[in-house]
PDB file of C-alpha atoms in Angstrom:
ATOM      1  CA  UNK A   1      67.917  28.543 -47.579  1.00  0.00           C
ATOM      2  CA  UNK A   2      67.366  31.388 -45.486  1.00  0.00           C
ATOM      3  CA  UNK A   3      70.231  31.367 -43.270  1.00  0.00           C
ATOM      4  CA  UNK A   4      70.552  31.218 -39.506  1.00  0.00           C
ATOM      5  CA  UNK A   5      67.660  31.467 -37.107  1.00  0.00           C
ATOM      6  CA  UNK A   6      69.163  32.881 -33.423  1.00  0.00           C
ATOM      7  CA  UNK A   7      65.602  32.734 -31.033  1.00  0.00           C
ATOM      8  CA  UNK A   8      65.523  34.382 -27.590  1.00  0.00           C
ATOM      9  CA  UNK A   9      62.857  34.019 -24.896  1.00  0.00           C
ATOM     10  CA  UNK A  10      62.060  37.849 -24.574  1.00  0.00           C
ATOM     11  CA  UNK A  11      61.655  40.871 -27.210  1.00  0.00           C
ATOM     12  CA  UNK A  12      64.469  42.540 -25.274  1.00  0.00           C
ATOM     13  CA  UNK A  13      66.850  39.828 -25.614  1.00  0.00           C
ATOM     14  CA  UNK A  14      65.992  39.455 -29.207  1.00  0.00           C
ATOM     15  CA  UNK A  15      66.570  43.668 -29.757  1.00  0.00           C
ATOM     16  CA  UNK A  16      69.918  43.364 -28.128  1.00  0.00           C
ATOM     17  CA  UNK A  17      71.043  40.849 -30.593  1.00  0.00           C
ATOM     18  CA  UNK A  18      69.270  42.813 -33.703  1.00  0.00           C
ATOM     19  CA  UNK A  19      71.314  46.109 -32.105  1.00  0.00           C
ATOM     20  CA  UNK A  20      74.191  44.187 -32.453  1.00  0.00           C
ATOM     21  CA  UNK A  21      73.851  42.678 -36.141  1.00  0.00           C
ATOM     22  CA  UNK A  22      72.943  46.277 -37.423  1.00  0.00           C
ATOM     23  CA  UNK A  23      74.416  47.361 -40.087  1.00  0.00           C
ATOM     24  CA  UNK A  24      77.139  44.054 -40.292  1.00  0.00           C
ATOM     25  CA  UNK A  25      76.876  42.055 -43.473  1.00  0.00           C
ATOM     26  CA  UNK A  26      74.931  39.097 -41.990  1.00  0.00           C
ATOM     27  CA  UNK A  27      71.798  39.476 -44.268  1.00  0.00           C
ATOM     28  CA  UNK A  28      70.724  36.151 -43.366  1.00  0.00           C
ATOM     29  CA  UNK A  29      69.735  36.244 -40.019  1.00  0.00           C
ATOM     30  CA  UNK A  30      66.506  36.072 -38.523  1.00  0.00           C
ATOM     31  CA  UNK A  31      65.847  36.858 -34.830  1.00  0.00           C
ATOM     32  CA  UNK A  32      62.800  36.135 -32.821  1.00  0.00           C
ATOM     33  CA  UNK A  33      61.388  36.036 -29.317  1.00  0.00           C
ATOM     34  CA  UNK A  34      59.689  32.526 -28.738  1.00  0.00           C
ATOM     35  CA  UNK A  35      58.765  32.973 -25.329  1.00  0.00           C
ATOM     36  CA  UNK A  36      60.106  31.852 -22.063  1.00  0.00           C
ATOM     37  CA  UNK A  37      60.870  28.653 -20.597  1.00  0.00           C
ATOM     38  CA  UNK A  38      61.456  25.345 -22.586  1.00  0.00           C
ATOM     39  CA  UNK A  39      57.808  25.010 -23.484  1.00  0.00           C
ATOM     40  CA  UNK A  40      56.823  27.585 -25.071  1.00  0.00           C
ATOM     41  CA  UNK A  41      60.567  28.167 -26.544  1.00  0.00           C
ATOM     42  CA  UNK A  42      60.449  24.549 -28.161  1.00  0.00           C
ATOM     43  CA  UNK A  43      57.090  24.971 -29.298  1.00  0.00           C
ATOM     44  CA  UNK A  44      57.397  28.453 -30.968  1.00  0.00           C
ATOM     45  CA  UNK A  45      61.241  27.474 -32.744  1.00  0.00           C
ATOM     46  CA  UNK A  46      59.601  24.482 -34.146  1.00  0.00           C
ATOM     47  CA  UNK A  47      56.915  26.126 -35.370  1.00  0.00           C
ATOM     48  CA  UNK A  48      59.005  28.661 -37.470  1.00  0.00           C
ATOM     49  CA  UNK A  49      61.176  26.123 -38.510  1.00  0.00           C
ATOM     50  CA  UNK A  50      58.102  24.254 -40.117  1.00  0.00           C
ATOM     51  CA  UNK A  51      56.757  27.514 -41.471  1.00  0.00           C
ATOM     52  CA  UNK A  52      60.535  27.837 -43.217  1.00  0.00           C
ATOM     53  CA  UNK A  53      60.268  24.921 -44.395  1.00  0.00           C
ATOM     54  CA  UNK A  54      56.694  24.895 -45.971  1.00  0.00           C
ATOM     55  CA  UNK A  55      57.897  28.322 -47.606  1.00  0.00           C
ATOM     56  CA  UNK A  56      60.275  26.238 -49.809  1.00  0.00           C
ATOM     57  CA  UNK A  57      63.279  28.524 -47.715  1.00  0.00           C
ATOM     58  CA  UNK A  58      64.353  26.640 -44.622  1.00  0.00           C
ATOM     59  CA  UNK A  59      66.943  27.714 -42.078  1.00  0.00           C
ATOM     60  CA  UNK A  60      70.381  26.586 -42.385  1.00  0.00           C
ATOM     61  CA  UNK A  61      71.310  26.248 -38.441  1.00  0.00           C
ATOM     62  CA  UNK A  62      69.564  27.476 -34.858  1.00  0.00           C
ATOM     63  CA  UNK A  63      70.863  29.983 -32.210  1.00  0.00           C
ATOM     64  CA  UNK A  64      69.616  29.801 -28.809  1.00  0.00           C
ATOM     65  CA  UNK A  65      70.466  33.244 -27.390  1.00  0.00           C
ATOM     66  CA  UNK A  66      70.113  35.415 -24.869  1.00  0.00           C
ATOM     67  CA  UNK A  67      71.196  36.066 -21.016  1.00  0.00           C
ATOM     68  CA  UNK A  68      71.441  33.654 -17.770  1.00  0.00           C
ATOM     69  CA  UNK A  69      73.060  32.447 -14.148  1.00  0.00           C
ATOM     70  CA  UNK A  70      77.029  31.949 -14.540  1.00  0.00           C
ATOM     71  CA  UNK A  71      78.334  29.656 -11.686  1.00  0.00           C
ATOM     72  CA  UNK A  72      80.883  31.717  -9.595  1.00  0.00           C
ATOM     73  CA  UNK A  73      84.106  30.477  -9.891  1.00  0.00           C
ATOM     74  CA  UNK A  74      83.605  29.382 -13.762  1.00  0.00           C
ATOM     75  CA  UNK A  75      82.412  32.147 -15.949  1.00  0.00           C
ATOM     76  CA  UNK A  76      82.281  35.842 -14.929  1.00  0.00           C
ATOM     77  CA  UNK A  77      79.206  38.058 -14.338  1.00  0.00           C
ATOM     78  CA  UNK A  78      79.107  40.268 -17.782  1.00  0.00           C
ATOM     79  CA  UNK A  79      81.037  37.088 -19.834  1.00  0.00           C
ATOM     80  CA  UNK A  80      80.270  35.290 -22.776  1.00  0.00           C
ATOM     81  CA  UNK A  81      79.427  31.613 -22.351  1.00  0.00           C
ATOM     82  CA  UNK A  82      79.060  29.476 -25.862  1.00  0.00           C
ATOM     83  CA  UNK A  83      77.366  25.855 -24.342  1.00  0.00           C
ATOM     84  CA  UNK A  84      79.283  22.324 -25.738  1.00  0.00           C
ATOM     85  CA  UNK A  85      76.002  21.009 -25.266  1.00  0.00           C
ATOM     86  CA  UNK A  86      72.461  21.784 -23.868  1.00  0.00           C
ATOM     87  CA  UNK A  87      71.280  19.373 -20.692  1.00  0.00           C
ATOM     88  CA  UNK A  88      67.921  19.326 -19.164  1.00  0.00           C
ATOM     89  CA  UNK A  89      69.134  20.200 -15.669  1.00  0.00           C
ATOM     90  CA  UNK A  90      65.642  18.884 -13.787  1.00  0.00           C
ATOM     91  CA  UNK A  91      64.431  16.675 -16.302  1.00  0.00           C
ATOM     92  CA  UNK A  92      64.123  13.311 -14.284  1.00  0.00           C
ATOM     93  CA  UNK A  93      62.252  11.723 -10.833  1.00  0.00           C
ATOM     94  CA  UNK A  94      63.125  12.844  -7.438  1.00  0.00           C
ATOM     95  CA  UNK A  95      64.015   9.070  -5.257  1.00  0.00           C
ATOM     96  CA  UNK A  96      64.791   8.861  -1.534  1.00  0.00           C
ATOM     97  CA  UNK A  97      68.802   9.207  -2.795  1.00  0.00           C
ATOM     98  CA  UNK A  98      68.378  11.740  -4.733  1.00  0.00           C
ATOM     99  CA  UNK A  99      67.836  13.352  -8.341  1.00  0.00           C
ATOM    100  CA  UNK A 100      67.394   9.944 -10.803  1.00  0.00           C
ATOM    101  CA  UNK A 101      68.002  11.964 -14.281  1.00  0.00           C
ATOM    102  CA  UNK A 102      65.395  10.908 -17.217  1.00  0.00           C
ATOM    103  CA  UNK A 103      68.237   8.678 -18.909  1.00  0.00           C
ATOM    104  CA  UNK A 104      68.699   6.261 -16.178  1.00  0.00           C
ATOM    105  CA  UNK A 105      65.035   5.460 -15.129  1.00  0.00           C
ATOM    106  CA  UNK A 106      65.224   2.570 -18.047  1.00  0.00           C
ATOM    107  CA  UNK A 107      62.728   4.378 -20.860  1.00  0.00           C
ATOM    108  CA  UNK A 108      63.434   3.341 -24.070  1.00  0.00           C
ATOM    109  CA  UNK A 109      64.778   6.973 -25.341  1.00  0.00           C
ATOM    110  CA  UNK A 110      66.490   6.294 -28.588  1.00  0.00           C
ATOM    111  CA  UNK A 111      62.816   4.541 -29.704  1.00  0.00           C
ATOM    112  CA  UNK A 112      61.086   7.697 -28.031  1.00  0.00           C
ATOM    113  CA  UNK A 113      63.567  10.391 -29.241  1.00  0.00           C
ATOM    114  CA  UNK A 114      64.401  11.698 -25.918  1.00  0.00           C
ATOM    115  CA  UNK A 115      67.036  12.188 -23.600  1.00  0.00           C
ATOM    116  CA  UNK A 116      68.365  15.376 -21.281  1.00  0.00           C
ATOM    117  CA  UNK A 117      70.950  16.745 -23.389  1.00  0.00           C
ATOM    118  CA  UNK A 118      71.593  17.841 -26.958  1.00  0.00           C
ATOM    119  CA  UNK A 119      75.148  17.941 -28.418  1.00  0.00           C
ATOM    120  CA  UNK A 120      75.830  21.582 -30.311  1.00  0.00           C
ATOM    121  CA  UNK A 121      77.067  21.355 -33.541  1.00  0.00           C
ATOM    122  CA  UNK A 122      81.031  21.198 -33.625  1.00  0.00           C
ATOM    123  CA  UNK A 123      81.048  23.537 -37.392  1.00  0.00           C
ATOM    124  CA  UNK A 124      78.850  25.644 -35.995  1.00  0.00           C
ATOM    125  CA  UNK A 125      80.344  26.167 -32.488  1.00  0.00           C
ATOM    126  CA  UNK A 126      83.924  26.395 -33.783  1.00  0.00           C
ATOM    127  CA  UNK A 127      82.659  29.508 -35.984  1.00  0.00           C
ATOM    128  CA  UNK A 128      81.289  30.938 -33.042  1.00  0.00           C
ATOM    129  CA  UNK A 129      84.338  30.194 -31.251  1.00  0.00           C
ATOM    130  CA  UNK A 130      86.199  32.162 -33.902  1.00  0.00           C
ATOM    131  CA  UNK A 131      83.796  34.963 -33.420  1.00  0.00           C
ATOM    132  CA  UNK A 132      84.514  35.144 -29.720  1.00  0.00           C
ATOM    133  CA  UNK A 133      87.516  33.609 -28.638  1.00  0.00           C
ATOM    134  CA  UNK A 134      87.417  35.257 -25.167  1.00  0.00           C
ATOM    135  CA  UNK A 135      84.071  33.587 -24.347  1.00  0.00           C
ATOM    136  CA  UNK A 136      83.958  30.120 -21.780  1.00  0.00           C
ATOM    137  CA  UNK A 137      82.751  26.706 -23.575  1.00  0.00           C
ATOM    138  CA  UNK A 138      80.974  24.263 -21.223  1.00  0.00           C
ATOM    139  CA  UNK A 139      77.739  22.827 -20.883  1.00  0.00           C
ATOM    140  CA  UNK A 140      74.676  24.797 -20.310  1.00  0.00           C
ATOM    141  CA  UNK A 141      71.529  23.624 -18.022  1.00  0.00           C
ATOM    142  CA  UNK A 142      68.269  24.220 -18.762  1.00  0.00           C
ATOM    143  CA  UNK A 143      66.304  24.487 -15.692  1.00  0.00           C
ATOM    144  CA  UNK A 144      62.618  25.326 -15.156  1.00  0.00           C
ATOM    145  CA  UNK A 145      62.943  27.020 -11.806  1.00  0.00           C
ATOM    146  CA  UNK A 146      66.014  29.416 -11.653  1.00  0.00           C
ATOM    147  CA  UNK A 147      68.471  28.778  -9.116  1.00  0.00           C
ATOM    148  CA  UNK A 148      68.254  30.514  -6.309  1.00  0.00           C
ATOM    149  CA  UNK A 149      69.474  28.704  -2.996  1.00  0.00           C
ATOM    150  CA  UNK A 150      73.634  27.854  -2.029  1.00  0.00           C
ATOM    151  CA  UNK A 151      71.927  24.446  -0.972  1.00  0.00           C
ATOM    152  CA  UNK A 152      70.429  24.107  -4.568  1.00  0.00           C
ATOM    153  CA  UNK A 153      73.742  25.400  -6.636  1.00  0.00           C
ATOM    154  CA  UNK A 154      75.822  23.095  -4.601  1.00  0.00           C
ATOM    155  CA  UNK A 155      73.919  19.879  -5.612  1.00  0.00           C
ATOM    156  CA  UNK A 156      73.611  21.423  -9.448  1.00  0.00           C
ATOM    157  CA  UNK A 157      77.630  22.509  -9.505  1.00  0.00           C
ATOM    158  CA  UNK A 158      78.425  18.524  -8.008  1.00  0.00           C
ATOM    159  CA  UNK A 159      76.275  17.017 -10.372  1.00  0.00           C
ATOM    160  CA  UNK A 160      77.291  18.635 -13.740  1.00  0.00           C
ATOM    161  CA  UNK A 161      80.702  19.593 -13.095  1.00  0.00           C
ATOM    162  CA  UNK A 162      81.553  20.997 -16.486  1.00  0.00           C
ATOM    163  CA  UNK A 163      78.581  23.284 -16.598  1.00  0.00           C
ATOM    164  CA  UNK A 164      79.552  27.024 -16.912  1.00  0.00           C
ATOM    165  CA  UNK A 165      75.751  28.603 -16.658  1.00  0.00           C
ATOM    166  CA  UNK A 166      71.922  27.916 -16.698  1.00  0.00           C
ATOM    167  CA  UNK A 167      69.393  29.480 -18.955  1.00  0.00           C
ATOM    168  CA  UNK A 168      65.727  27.809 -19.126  1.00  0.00           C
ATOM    169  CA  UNK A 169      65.236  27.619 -23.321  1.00  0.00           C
ATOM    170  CA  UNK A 170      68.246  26.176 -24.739  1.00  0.00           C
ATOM    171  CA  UNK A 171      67.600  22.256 -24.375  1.00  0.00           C
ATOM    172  CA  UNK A 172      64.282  22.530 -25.778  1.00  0.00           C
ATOM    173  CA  UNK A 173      65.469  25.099 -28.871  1.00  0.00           C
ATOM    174  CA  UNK A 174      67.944  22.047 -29.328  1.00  0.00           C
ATOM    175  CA  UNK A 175      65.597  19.455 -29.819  1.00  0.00           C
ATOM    176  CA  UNK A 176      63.189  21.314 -32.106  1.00  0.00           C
ATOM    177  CA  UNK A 177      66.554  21.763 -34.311  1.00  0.00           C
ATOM    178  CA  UNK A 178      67.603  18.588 -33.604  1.00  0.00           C
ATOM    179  CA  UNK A 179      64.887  16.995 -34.510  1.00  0.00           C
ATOM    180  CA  UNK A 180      64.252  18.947 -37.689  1.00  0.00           C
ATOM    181  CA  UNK A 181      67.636  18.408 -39.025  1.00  0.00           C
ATOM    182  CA  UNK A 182      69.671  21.611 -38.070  1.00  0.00           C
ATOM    183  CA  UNK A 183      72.504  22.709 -36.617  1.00  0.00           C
ATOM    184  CA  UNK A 184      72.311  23.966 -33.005  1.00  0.00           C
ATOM    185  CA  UNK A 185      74.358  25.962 -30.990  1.00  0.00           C
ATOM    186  CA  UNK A 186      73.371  28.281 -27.860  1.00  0.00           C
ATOM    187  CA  UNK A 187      74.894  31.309 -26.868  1.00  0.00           C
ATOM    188  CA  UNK A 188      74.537  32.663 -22.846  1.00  0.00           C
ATOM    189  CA  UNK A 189      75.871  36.473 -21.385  1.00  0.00           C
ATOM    190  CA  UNK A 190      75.807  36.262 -17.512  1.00  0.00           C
ATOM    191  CA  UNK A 191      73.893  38.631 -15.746  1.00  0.00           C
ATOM    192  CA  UNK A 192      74.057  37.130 -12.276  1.00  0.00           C
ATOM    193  CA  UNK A 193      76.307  34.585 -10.604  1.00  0.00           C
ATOM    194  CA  UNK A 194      73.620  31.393  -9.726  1.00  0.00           C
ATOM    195  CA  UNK A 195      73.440  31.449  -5.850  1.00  0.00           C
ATOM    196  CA  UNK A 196      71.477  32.669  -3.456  1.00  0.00           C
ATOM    197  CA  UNK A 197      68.577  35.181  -5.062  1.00  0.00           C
ATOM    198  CA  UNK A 198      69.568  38.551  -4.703  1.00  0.00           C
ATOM    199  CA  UNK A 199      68.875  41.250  -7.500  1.00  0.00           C
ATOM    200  CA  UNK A 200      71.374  43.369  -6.002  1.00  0.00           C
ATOM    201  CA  UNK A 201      73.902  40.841  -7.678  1.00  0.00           C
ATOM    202  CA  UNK A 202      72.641  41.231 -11.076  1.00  0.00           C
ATOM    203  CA  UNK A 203      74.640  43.002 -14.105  1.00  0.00           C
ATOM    204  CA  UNK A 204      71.279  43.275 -16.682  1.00  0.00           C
ATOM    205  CA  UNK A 205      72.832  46.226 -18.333  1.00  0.00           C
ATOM    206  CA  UNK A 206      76.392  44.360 -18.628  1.00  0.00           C
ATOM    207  CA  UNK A 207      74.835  41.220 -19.890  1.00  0.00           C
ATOM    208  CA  UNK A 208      72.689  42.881 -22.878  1.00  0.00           C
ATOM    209  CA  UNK A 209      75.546  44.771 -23.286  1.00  0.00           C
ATOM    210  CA  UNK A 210      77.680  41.930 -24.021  1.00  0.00           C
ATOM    211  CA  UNK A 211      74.853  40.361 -25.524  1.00  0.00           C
ATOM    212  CA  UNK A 212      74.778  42.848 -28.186  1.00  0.00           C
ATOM    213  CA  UNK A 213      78.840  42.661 -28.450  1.00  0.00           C
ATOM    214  CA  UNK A 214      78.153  38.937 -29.276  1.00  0.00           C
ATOM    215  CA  UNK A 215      75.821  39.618 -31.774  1.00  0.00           C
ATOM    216  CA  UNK A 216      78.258  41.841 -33.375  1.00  0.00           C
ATOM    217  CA  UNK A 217      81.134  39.287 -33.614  1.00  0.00           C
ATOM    218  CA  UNK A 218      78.504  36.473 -34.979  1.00  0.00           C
ATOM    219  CA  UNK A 219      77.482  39.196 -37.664  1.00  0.00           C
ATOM    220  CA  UNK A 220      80.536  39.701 -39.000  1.00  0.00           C
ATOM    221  CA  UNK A 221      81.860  35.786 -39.574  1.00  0.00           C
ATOM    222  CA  UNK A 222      78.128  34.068 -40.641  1.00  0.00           C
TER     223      UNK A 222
END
């Protein structure tokens, strides 16, 4: 086997991490940028997982990594956010009452092999834990549309009160994992608290930054 497999959405994301496994004894780790947004990032990780696999040297366990929104009040801009499980945030029908998630609209989704949330592995998220004891655990949403109203992160906040942050590539990284065996885990810095949109709010620099610090700490336990 060829070890772990930590995927970001963007090349920059991905060099932050390499920056921070340089020179650290993890010599099986592979990182790669599979694009942004659950599409393409489900697409792409099971498409190197196959390729692994064909090679006769498949991964051992998936990362999801990389930066996203912190909710105020539960995980700080610049923290470290390690997700209990990944949920498909918007992943459902809109109804006259509101937001009808994908599980309750009566599909048959253990025949289909879907669902809005995948569990992280409990081995691998208590050695990440290890690695980074000062980081928050909670769930973390994957959205397709970024936050970006107080109307919007009040309704999201209500209805997933033990979520800590929102990226828009770690459910889908889960299920190509999931579904080809692995371990899964995803890892989140905060460079902005979700609310109303305003760059001016944003820590990128403090979030690659701690992205990088991350990356460091996984390096030196996997």
């Amino acid at each position: 086997m060829t070890g772990l497999l930590v995927v970001t959405a963007v090349p920059v994301e991905a060099e932050a991490v390499r920056a921070g496994l340089a020179g650290s004894p993890a010599k099986a780790v592979t990182v790669a940028p599979v694009g942004v947004g659950s599409g393409a990032a489900g697409a792409a990780t099971a498409r190197l997982l196959a390729l692994a696999e064909a090679a006769g040297r498949p991964y051992r366990a998936v990362l999801s990594a990389g930066i996203g929104g912190g909710f105020p009040d539960r995980v700080e801009v610049g923290g470290t956010v390690l997700a209990s499980r990944s949920v498909a945030a918007d992943l459902g029908a809109e109804s006259p009452d509101g937001f009808i998630p994908l599980d309750e609209l009566g599909m048959p989704l253990d025949q289909l092999g879907g669902g809005i949330l995948v569990d992280v592995d409990p081995v691998l998220l208590g050695a990440l834990r290890q690695a980074l004891p000062g980081a928050t655990v909670g769930t973390v949403l994957t959205v397709s549309t970024v936050t970006g109203t107080a109307a919007s992160t009040r309704v999201l906040a209500e209805r997933h009160r033990d979520a800590v942050a929102e990226a828009m590539e770690g459910y889908a990284v889960g299920v190509a994992a999931t579904q080809a065996g692995l371990p899964f885990a995803e890892l989140r810095t905060i460079s902005n608290p979700i609310g109303p949109r305003d760059r001016g709010n944003w820590r990128m620099r403090e979030a690659f930054a701690a992205l990088t610090a991350a990356a460091t700490a996984l390096g030196s336990v996997w």
